[in-house]
Coordinates of C-alpha atoms in Angstrom, one line a residue:
Chain A
M175 CA 2.5 14.1 -26.0
K176 CA 3.0 11.4 -28.6
E177 CA 1.9 7.9 -27.5
N178 CA 4.7 5.8 -25.7
E179 CA 4.6 2.3 -24.1
M180 CA 6.9 -0.1 -22.2
H181 CA 6.9 -3.6 -21.0
L182 CA 8.2 -5.3 -17.8
E183 CA 8.6 -8.8 -16.8
F184 CA 9.9 -10.2 -13.8
P185 CA 9.4 -13.0 -11.1
S186 CA 6.7 -13.0 -8.7
R187 CA 9.0 -12.1 -5.6
P188 CA 8.0 -9.6 -2.9
E189 CA 11.3 -7.5 -3.5
N190 CA 10.0 -6.8 -6.9
V191 CA 6.7 -5.0 -5.9
A192 CA 8.9 -1.6 -5.2
F193 CA 10.7 -2.1 -8.4
A194 CA 7.6 -2.3 -10.5
R195 CA 5.8 0.7 -8.7
T196 CA 8.8 2.9 -8.9
T197 CA 9.4 1.9 -12.5
V198 CA 5.9 2.3 -13.8
A199 CA 6.0 5.8 -11.9
A200 CA 9.1 7.1 -13.4
F201 CA 7.7 6.1 -17.0
A202 CA 4.4 7.9 -16.1
S203 CA 6.3 11.1 -15.0
Q204 CA 6.5 11.8 -18.7
L205 CA 3.1 13.1 -18.6
D206 CA 4.0 15.6 -15.8
P207 CA 1.6 14.1 -13.3
T208 CA 0.8 15.9 -9.9
L209 CA 2.5 14.4 -6.8
S210 CA -1.2 13.0 -5.9
E211 CA -1.8 11.4 -9.3
L212 CA 1.8 9.8 -9.1
A213 CA 1.2 8.4 -5.7
D214 CA -2.1 7.0 -6.8
I215 CA -0.4 5.3 -9.9
S216 CA 2.3 3.8 -7.4
T217 CA -0.5 2.6 -5.0
A218 CA -2.4 1.0 -7.7
V219 CA 0.5 -0.7 -9.3
S220 CA 1.8 -1.8 -5.8
E221 CA -1.5 -3.5 -5.1
A222 CA -1.9 -5.2 -8.4
V223 CA 1.6 -6.6 -8.4
T224 CA 1.3 -7.7 -4.6
N225 CA -1.8 -9.7 -5.7
A226 CA 0.1 -11.5 -8.2
V227 CA 3.0 -12.2 -5.8
V228 CA 0.6 -13.3 -2.8
H229 CA -1.9 -15.2 -4.6
A230 CA -0.9 -16.3 -8.3
Y231 CA 1.6 -18.8 -7.7
P232 CA 1.1 -20.8 -4.2
E233 CA 3.5 -23.4 -5.2
G234 CA 6.4 -20.9 -5.7
E235 CA 7.1 -18.1 -8.2
G236 CA 6.1 -17.3 -11.8
P237 CA 6.2 -14.5 -14.2
V238 CA 4.4 -11.2 -13.7
R239 CA 4.1 -8.9 -16.7
I240 CA 3.3 -5.1 -16.8
Y241 CA 2.5 -3.2 -19.9
V242 CA 2.0 0.4 -19.8
R243 CA 0.5 2.7 -22.5
L244 CA 0.6 6.5 -22.4
A245 CA -1.7 8.4 -24.9
G246 CA -2.5 12.0 -24.5
R247 CA -3.2 12.6 -20.7
R248 CA -4.1 8.9 -20.2
I249 CA -2.1 6.2 -18.7
M250 CA -3.1 2.6 -19.2
I251 CA -1.6 0.1 -17.1
E252 CA -2.0 -3.9 -17.2
V253 CA -0.7 -6.3 -14.7
S254 CA -0.9 -10.0 -15.6
D255 CA 0.2 -13.3 -14.2
E256 CA -0.1 -17.0 -15.4
G257 CA -1.1 -18.0 -12.0
R258 CA -4.3 -19.8 -10.5
G259 CA -6.5 -16.9 -11.1
I260 CA -9.1 -15.7 -8.6
A261 CA -11.9 -18.2 -8.0
D262 CA -14.6 -15.7 -7.0
L263 CA -14.0 -12.2 -8.7
A264 CA -17.1 -10.6 -7.1
A265 CA -15.9 -11.7 -3.6
A266 CA -12.4 -10.5 -4.2
R267 CA -13.4 -7.0 -5.1
R268 CA -15.6 -6.7 -2.1
F269 CA -13.9 -4.6 0.4
G270 CA -12.2 -6.5 3.3
S271 CA -12.4 -9.9 1.8
S272 CA -9.1 -11.5 1.8
T273 CA -8.7 -15.0 0.8
R274 CA -5.6 -15.2 3.0
P275 CA -6.8 -13.2 6.1
G276 CA -4.1 -13.3 8.7
E277 CA -2.8 -9.5 8.4
R278 CA -4.0 -9.0 4.8
M279 CA -6.9 -6.6 4.7
G280 CA -8.4 -7.8 1.7
I281 CA -8.7 -4.2 0.4
G282 CA -6.2 -4.3 -2.5
L283 CA -8.6 -4.2 -5.4
S284 CA -10.7 -1.6 -3.5
L285 CA -7.6 0.6 -3.3
I286 CA -6.9 0.1 -7.0
E287 CA -10.6 1.2 -7.8
A288 CA -10.4 4.3 -5.7
C289 CA -7.0 5.3 -7.2
M290 CA -7.7 4.8 -10.9
D291 CA -10.5 5.8 -13.0
R292 CA -11.3 2.4 -14.6
V293 CA -10.4 -1.1 -13.5
E294 CA -11.1 -4.3 -15.3
I295 CA -10.3 -7.6 -13.7
S296 CA -10.3 -11.0 -15.6
S297 CA -9.4 -14.2 -14.4
E298 CA -9.3 -17.1 -16.8
H299 CA -5.9 -17.9 -17.6
G300 CA -4.1 -16.4 -14.7
T301 CA -5.2 -12.9 -13.6
R302 CA -5.1 -9.7 -15.7
I303 CA -5.8 -6.2 -13.9
Y304 CA -6.3 -3.4 -16.4
M305 CA -6.5 -0.1 -14.9
E306 CA -6.7 3.5 -16.4
K307 CA -6.4 7.0 -15.3
T308 CA -6.6 10.3 -17.1
L309 CA -4.3 12.9 -15.6
D310 CA -5.4 16.4 -14.9
E311 CA -5.4 18.2 -18.3
Q312 CA -4.0 21.6 -17.2
R313 CA -0.4 20.5 -16.6
G314 CA 0.2 18.8 -19.9
V315 CA -0.8 21.9 -21.8
A316 CA 2.7 23.5 -21.1
D317 CA 4.8 21.0 -23.2
E318 CA 2.7 20.8 -26.2
Chain B
M107 CA 12.7 -0.2 6.1
G108 CA 13.9 0.6 9.5
V109 CA 12.5 0.4 13.0
V110 CA 13.8 2.8 15.9
L111 CA 12.4 2.5 19.3
R112 CA 12.2 5.3 21.7
Y113 CA 10.5 5.1 25.2
E114 CA 8.5 7.9 26.8
G115 CA 6.8 7.1 30.1
T116 CA 4.7 4.1 29.5
S117 CA 4.7 4.7 25.8
I118 CA 6.7 2.9 23.1
I119 CA 7.4 5.3 20.1
A120 CA 8.3 3.2 17.1
V121 CA 9.8 5.3 14.4
L122 CA 9.6 3.6 11.1
D123 CA 11.1 4.8 7.7
G124 CA 11.3 3.7 4.2
E125 CA 8.5 1.8 2.6
L126 CA 5.9 -0.5 3.9
D127 CA 4.8 -3.2 1.5
V128 CA 4.8 -6.9 1.1
A129 CA 8.6 -7.2 1.0
T130 CA 9.4 -4.9 4.0
V131 CA 6.4 -5.8 6.5
P132 CA 7.7 -9.0 7.7
R133 CA 10.8 -7.4 9.1
A134 CA 9.0 -4.4 10.7
R135 CA 6.5 -6.9 12.1
T136 CA 9.1 -9.0 13.8
E137 CA 11.1 -6.2 15.2
L138 CA 7.8 -4.5 16.7
E139 CA 6.6 -7.8 18.2
A140 CA 10.1 -8.2 20.0
A141 CA 9.8 -4.7 21.3
L142 CA 6.2 -5.0 22.6
I143 CA 7.5 -7.6 25.3
K144 CA 8.6 -5.0 27.7
P145 CA 7.0 -4.9 31.0
G146 CA 5.3 -1.6 32.1
M147 CA 4.4 -0.4 28.7
R148 CA 0.9 0.3 27.8
C149 CA 1.1 2.6 24.7
L150 CA 2.1 2.1 21.1
I151 CA 2.9 5.1 19.0
L152 CA 4.1 4.4 15.4
D153 CA 5.7 7.3 14.0
L154 CA 5.0 7.1 10.1
T155 CA 6.9 10.5 9.5
G156 CA 9.8 8.9 7.7
V157 CA 7.6 6.5 5.6
N158 CA 7.3 7.4 2.0
F159 CA 5.1 4.7 0.7
M160 CA 2.6 2.3 2.3
D161 CA -0.1 0.0 0.6
S162 CA -2.4 -2.4 1.9
S163 CA 0.3 -4.8 3.3
G164 CA 1.2 -1.8 5.3
L165 CA -2.3 -1.3 6.4
G166 CA -2.5 -5.0 7.5
F167 CA 0.5 -4.5 9.5
L168 CA -1.0 -1.6 11.3
L169 CA -4.3 -3.3 11.8
G170 CA -2.5 -6.2 13.3
R171 CA -0.6 -4.4 15.8
Y172 CA -3.9 -2.4 16.6
R173 CA -5.5 -5.6 17.3
W174 CA -2.7 -6.8 19.5
C175 CA -3.1 -3.5 21.5
M176 CA -6.7 -4.0 21.9
E177 CA -6.4 -7.6 23.1
N178 CA -3.6 -6.7 25.6
G179 CA -5.1 -3.6 27.2
W180 CA -2.8 -1.2 25.4
V181 CA -3.8 2.2 23.4
M182 CA -2.2 2.7 20.0
A183 CA -2.1 5.6 17.7
V184 CA -0.5 6.4 14.3
A185 CA 1.3 9.8 14.0
G186 CA 3.0 11.9 11.3
A187 CA 1.4 10.2 8.1
R188 CA 2.4 11.8 4.8
A189 CA 0.3 12.6 1.8
Q190 CA 0.4 9.0 0.3
V191 CA 0.3 7.2 3.6
R192 CA -2.5 9.4 5.0
R193 CA -4.5 8.7 1.6
V194 CA -4.4 4.9 2.0
L195 CA -5.1 5.4 5.6
E196 CA -8.3 7.4 4.8
L197 CA -9.3 5.2 1.7
S198 CA -9.0 1.9 3.9
G199 CA -11.2 3.4 6.8
L200 CA -8.4 2.9 9.3
T201 CA -8.5 6.7 10.3
K202 CA -11.9 5.8 11.7
I203 CA -10.7 2.8 13.5
M204 CA -7.5 4.2 15.3
P205 CA -6.3 7.6 16.5
V206 CA -4.3 9.1 13.5
T207 CA -2.5 12.4 14.6
A208 CA -0.1 14.8 12.6
T209 CA 2.6 14.6 15.2
V210 CA 4.1 12.3 17.9
K211 CA 3.4 15.1 20.5
E212 CA -0.4 15.0 19.7
A213 CA -0.4 11.2 19.7
L214 CA 1.2 11.1 23.1
A215 CA -1.4 13.6 24.4
R216 CA -4.2 11.4 22.8
V217 CA -3.1 8.0 24.2
G218 CA -2.5 9.7 27.5
R219 CA -6.3 10.8 27.6
E220 CA -7.4 7.4 26.3
K221 CA -5.5 5.6 28.9
E222 CA -7.2 7.4 31.6

């Protein structure tokens, strides 16, 4: 398929996490993904947006932006915020290390890494989570 | 997100449906916590058959209930997880910590054994 892209911006509210993952999944459906690929994309987006909702703006709420690009069989997703950033990225990526323990397991970033092919996280001016996944080749062939 | 409770012997079966994420977990937690204050009960089975999405917020919720059960001498099992829910349960390692069964019937048999 041809390239396509879309942008979303919304406040960092818990109820927008479902909106974000279902919207990105609906957009990704153009690539005719398998159900498990679509589930992995939804999970990864849910985790990245939850990260912004829970951690970015401790004083209240702020903007969360999502940029999605489709190219060939590849989906590239960037979730960013303008919040306080992640102080210790290496620690945050470690399995089971929540900075807000309670009932948060601290595995959000590990789940993203398991669901996507490539993940880059930078945290300088806010946090930016870039993730990418190449979908199964077989399914895209029919509509070319 | 909804929670419906059923009682079978000393087991509470909490039937959840909808999506378990950062927006819906607080309500599910409040409803379940209220339900667990019931004398004579010793087992908690979370029936996830109707849950069509769960992320790490939901995993934290399950782990929180599991810890409560351990601390209070209860047994707990998770039943009926569908594909996406099952995948995050496996990726998180929770399937190695708590009993996860395909059906509520199997969960009841399992908690029955563990209680003895």
